[in-house]
Tab-separated table of C-alpha atoms in Angstrom:
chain	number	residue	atom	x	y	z
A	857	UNK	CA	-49.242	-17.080	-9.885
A	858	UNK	CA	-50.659	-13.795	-8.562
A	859	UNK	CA	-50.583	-15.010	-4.672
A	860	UNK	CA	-46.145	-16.367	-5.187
A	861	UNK	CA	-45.815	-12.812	-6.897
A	862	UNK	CA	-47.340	-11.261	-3.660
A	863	UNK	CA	-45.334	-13.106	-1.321
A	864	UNK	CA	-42.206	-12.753	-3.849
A	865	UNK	CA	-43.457	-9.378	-3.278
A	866	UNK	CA	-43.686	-9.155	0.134
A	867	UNK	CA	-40.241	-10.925	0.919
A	868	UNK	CA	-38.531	-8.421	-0.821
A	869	UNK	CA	-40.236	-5.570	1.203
A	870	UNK	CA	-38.994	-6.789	4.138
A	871	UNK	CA	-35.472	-7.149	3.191
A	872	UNK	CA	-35.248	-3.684	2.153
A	873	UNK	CA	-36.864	-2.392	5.291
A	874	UNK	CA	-34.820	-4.673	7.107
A	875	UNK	CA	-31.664	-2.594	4.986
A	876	UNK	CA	-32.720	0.377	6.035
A	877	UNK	CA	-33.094	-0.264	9.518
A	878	UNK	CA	-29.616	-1.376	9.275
A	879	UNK	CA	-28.660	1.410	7.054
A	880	UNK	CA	-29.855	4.107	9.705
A	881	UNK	CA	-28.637	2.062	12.923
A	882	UNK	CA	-25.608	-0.139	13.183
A	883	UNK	CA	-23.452	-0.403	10.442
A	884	UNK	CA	-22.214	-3.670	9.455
A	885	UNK	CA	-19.520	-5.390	10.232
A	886	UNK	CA	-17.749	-5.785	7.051
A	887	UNK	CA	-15.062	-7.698	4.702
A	888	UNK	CA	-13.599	-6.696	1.826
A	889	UNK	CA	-16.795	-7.562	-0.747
A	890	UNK	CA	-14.394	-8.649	-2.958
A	891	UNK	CA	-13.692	-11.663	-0.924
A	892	UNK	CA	-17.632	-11.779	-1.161
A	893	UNK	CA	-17.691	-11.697	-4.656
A	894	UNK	CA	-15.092	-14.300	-5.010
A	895	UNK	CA	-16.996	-16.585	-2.688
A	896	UNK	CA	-19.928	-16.109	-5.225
A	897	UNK	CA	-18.086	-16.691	-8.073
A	898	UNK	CA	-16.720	-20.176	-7.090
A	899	UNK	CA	-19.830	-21.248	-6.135
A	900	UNK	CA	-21.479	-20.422	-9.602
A	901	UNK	CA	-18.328	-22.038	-11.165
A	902	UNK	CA	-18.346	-25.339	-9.502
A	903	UNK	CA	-22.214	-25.121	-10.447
A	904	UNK	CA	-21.490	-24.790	-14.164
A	905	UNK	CA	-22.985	-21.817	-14.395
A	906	UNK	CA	-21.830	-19.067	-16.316
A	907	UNK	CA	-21.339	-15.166	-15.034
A	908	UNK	CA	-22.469	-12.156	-17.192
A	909	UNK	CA	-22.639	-9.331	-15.199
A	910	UNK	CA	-21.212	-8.481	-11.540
A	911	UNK	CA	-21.620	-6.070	-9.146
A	912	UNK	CA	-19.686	-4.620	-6.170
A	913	UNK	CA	-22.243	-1.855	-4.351
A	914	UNK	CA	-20.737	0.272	-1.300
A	915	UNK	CA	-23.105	3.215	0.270
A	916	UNK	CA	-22.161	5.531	3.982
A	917	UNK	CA	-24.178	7.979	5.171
A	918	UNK	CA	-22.492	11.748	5.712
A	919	UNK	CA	-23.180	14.557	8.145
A	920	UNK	CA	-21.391	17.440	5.615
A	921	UNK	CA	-21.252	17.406	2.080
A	922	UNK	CA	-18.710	18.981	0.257
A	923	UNK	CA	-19.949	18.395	-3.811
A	924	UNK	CA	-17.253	20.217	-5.260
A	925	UNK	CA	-14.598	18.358	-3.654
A	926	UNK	CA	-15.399	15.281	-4.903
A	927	UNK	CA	-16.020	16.693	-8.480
A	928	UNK	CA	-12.530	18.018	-8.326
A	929	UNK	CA	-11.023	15.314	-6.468
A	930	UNK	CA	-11.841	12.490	-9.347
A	931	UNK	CA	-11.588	14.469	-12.944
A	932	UNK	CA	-11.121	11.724	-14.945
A	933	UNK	CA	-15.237	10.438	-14.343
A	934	UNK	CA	-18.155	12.357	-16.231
A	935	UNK	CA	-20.117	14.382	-13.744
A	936	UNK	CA	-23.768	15.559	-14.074
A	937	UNK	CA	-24.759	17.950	-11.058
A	938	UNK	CA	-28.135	17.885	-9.992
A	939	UNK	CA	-30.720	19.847	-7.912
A	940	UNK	CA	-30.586	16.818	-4.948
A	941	UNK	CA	-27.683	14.519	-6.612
A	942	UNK	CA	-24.617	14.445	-8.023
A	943	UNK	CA	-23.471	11.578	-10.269
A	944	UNK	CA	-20.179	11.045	-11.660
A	945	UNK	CA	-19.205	7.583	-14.347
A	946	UNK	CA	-16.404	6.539	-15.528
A	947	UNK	CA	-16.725	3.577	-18.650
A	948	UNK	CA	-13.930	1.464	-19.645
A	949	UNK	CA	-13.550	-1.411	-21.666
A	950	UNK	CA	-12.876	-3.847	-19.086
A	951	UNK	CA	-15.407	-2.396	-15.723
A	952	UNK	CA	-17.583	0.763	-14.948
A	953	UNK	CA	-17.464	3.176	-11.986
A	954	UNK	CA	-20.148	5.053	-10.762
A	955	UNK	CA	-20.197	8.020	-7.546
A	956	UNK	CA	-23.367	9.083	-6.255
A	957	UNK	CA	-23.999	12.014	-3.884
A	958	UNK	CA	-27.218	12.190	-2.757
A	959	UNK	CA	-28.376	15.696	-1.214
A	960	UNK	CA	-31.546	15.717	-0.605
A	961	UNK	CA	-31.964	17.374	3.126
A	962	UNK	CA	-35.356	17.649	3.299
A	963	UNK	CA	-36.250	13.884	2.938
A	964	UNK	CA	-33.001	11.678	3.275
A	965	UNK	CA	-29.716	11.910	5.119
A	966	UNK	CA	-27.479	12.777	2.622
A	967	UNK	CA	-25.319	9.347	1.653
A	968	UNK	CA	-22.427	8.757	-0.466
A	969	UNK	CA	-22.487	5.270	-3.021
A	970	UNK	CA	-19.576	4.119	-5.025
A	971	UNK	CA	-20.723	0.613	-7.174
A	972	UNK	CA	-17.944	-0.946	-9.486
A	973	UNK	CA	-19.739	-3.579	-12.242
A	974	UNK	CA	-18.031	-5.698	-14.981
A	975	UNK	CA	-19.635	-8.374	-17.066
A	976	UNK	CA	-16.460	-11.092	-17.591
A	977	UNK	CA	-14.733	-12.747	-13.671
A	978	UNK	CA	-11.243	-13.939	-13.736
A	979	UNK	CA	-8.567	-14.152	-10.651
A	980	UNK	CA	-7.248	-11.242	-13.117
A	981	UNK	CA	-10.430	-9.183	-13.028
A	982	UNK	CA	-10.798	-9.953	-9.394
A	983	UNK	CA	-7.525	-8.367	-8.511
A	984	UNK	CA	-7.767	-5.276	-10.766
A	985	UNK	CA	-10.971	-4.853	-9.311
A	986	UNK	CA	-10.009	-5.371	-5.420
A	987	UNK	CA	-7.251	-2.623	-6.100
A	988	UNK	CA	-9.768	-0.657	-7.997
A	989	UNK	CA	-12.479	-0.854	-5.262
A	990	UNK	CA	-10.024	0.110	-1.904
A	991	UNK	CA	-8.470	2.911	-4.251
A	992	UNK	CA	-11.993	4.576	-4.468
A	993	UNK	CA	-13.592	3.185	-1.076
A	994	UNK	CA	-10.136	4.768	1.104
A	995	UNK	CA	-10.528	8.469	-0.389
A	996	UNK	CA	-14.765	8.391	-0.796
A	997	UNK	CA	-15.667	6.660	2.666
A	998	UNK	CA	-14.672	7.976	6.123
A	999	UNK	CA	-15.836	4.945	8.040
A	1000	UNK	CA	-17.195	1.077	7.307
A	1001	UNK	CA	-19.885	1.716	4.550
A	1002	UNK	CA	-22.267	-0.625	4.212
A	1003	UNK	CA	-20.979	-3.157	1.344
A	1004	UNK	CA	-22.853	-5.131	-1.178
A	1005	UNK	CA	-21.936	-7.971	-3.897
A	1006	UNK	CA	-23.989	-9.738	-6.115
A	1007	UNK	CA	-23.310	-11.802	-9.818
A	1008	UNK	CA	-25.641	-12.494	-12.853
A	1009	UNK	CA	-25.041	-15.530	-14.890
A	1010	UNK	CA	-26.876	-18.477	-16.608
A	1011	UNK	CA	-26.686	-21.769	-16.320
A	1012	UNK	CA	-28.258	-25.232	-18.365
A	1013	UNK	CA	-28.949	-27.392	-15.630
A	1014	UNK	CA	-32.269	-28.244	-13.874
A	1015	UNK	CA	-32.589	-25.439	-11.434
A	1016	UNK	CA	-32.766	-28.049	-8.526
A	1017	UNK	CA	-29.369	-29.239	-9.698
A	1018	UNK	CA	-27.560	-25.797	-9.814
A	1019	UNK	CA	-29.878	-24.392	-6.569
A	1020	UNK	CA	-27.872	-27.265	-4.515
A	1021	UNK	CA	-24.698	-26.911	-6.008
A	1022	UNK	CA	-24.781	-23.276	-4.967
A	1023	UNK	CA	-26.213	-23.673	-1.515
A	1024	UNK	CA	-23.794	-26.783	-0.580
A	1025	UNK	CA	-21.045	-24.205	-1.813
A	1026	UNK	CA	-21.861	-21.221	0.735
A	1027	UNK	CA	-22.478	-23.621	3.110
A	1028	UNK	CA	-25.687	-22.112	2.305
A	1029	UNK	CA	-29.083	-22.482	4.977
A	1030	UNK	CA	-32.203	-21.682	3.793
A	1031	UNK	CA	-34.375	-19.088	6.002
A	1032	UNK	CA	-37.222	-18.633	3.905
A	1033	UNK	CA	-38.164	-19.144	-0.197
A	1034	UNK	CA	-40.572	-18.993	-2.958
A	1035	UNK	CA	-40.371	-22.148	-5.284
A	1036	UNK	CA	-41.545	-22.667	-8.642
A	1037	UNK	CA	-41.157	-25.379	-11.639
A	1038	UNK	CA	-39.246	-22.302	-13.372
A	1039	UNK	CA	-38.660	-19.874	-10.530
A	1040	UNK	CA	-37.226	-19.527	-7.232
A	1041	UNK	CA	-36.099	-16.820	-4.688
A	1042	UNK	CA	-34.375	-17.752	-1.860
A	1043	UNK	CA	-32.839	-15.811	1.625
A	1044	UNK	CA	-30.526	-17.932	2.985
A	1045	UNK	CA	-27.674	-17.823	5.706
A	1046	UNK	CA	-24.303	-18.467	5.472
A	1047	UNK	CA	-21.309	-18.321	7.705
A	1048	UNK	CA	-19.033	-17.632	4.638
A	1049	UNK	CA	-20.411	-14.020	4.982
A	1050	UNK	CA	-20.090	-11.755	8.122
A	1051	UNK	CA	-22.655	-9.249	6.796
A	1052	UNK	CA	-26.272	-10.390	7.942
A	1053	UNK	CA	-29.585	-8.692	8.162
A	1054	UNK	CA	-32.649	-9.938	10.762
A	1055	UNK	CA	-35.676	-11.905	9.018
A	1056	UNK	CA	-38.308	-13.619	10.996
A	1057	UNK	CA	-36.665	-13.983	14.274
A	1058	UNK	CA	-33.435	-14.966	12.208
A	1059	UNK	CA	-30.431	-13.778	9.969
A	1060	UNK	CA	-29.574	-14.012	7.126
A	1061	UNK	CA	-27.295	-12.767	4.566
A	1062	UNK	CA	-27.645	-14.369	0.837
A	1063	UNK	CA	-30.124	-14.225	-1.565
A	1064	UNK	CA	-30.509	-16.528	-4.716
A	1065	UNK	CA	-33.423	-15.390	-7.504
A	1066	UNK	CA	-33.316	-18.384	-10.342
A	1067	UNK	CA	-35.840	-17.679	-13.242
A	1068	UNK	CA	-36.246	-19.785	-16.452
A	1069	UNK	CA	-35.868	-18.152	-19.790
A	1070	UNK	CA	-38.892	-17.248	-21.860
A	1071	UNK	CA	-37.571	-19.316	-25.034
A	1072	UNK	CA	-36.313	-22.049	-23.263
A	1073	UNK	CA	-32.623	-21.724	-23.882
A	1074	UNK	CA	-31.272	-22.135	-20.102
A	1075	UNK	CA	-31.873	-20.131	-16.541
A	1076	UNK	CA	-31.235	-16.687	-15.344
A	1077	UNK	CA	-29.402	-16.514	-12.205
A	1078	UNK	CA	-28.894	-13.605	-9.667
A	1079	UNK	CA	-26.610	-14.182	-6.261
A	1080	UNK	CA	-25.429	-11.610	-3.770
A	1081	UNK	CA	-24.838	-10.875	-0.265
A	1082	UNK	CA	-26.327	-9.987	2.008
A	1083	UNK	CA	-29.468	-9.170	-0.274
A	1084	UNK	CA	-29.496	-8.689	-4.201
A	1085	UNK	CA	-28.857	-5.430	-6.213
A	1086	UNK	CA	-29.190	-7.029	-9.535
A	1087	UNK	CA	-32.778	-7.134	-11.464
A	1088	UNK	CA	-33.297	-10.768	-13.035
């Protein structure tokens, strides 16, 4: 158990060294991640599974920072100002918003992230999040920031059962995995997605992470693109 935790461990090392590579270099070439999303979401439908929580992640690095702009340019959101950040939330009943201006000169480039989450995915919630989204991504972002989606859910099939579902549904190739009676973490390619990132000699640009609940009572699922920002 120790030596899959160590290569779970490892895996995930490289695909966030592989982000920032990506993050500091060439940006990528991006869709609207709501299209992403919605790609995700059909896929966990047609599996039976069920969504709880989603996630729509967007990040761009700046050259001049301006904190007090933003603060005054988006009054409605709760704003705590700190020494090297500045975050700013908005909760409703239906999704939350969250700004993040990091400032810290003397380690990072200073970046910009906007992420939009919900728990419940409709074609309703899907549009009033895609105008939600480009309202916020068009007034925060100057160029292509680098765009992330992912979904939670949970599901009460055998996880070989919903693991193919999902995977025949992005038109899904496995790169490289981890697989357990009640576990699995997969990276994956597929040409559903335009957003890839380089792993052993290859691309890819989907992750799945499937893990068993303690008591029994069905599976934990986490799917995004091109890597995941959800814990599960």
């Amino acid at each position: 158990m120790k030596t899959n935790f160590y290569k779970l461990t490892i895996m995930v090392g490289l695909c966030v060294f592989c982000f920032i590579l990506m993050f500091n270099g060439n940006k990528f070439s991006a869709r609207t991640n709501i299209e992403d999303l919605q790609q995700i979401a059909n896929s966990v439908e047609q599996a039976d599974g069920t969504i709880i929580e989603w996630s729509l992640y967007a990040r761009e690095a700046v050259q001049d920072l301006d904190v007090d702009q933003y603060i005054l340019q988006y009054p409605e959101m709760e704003w705590t100002v700190r020494e090297d950040s500045v975050i700013g939330i908005l909760n409703t009943d239906t999704y939350n918003e969250t700004i993040q201006i990091m400032n810290n000169q003397q380690k990072d480039t200073p970046f910009i992230s906007y992420e939009l989450t919900g728990t419940d995915w409709d074609e309703a919630t899907g549009m009033q999040a895609s105008k939600i989204a480009s309202l916020r991504m068009n007034t925060l972002f100057n160029g292509e920031p680098n765009l992330f989606s992912c979904i939670k859910g949970e599901f009460n099939n055998s996880i070989d059962e919903f693991t193919n579902h999902v995977m025949q549904s992005l038109q899904a190739k496995e790169i490289e995995s981890i697989k357990e009676h009640k576990f699995r973490s997969i990276s994956a390619y597929s040409s559903l997605f335009t957003q890839t990132l380089p792993l052993r000699d290859q691309q890819m640009n989907v992750q799945l992470g499937l893990r068993n609940n303690d008591l029994g009572n069905g599976t934990t699922f986490v799917i995004g693109t091109p890597i995941l920002t959800i814990e599960y």
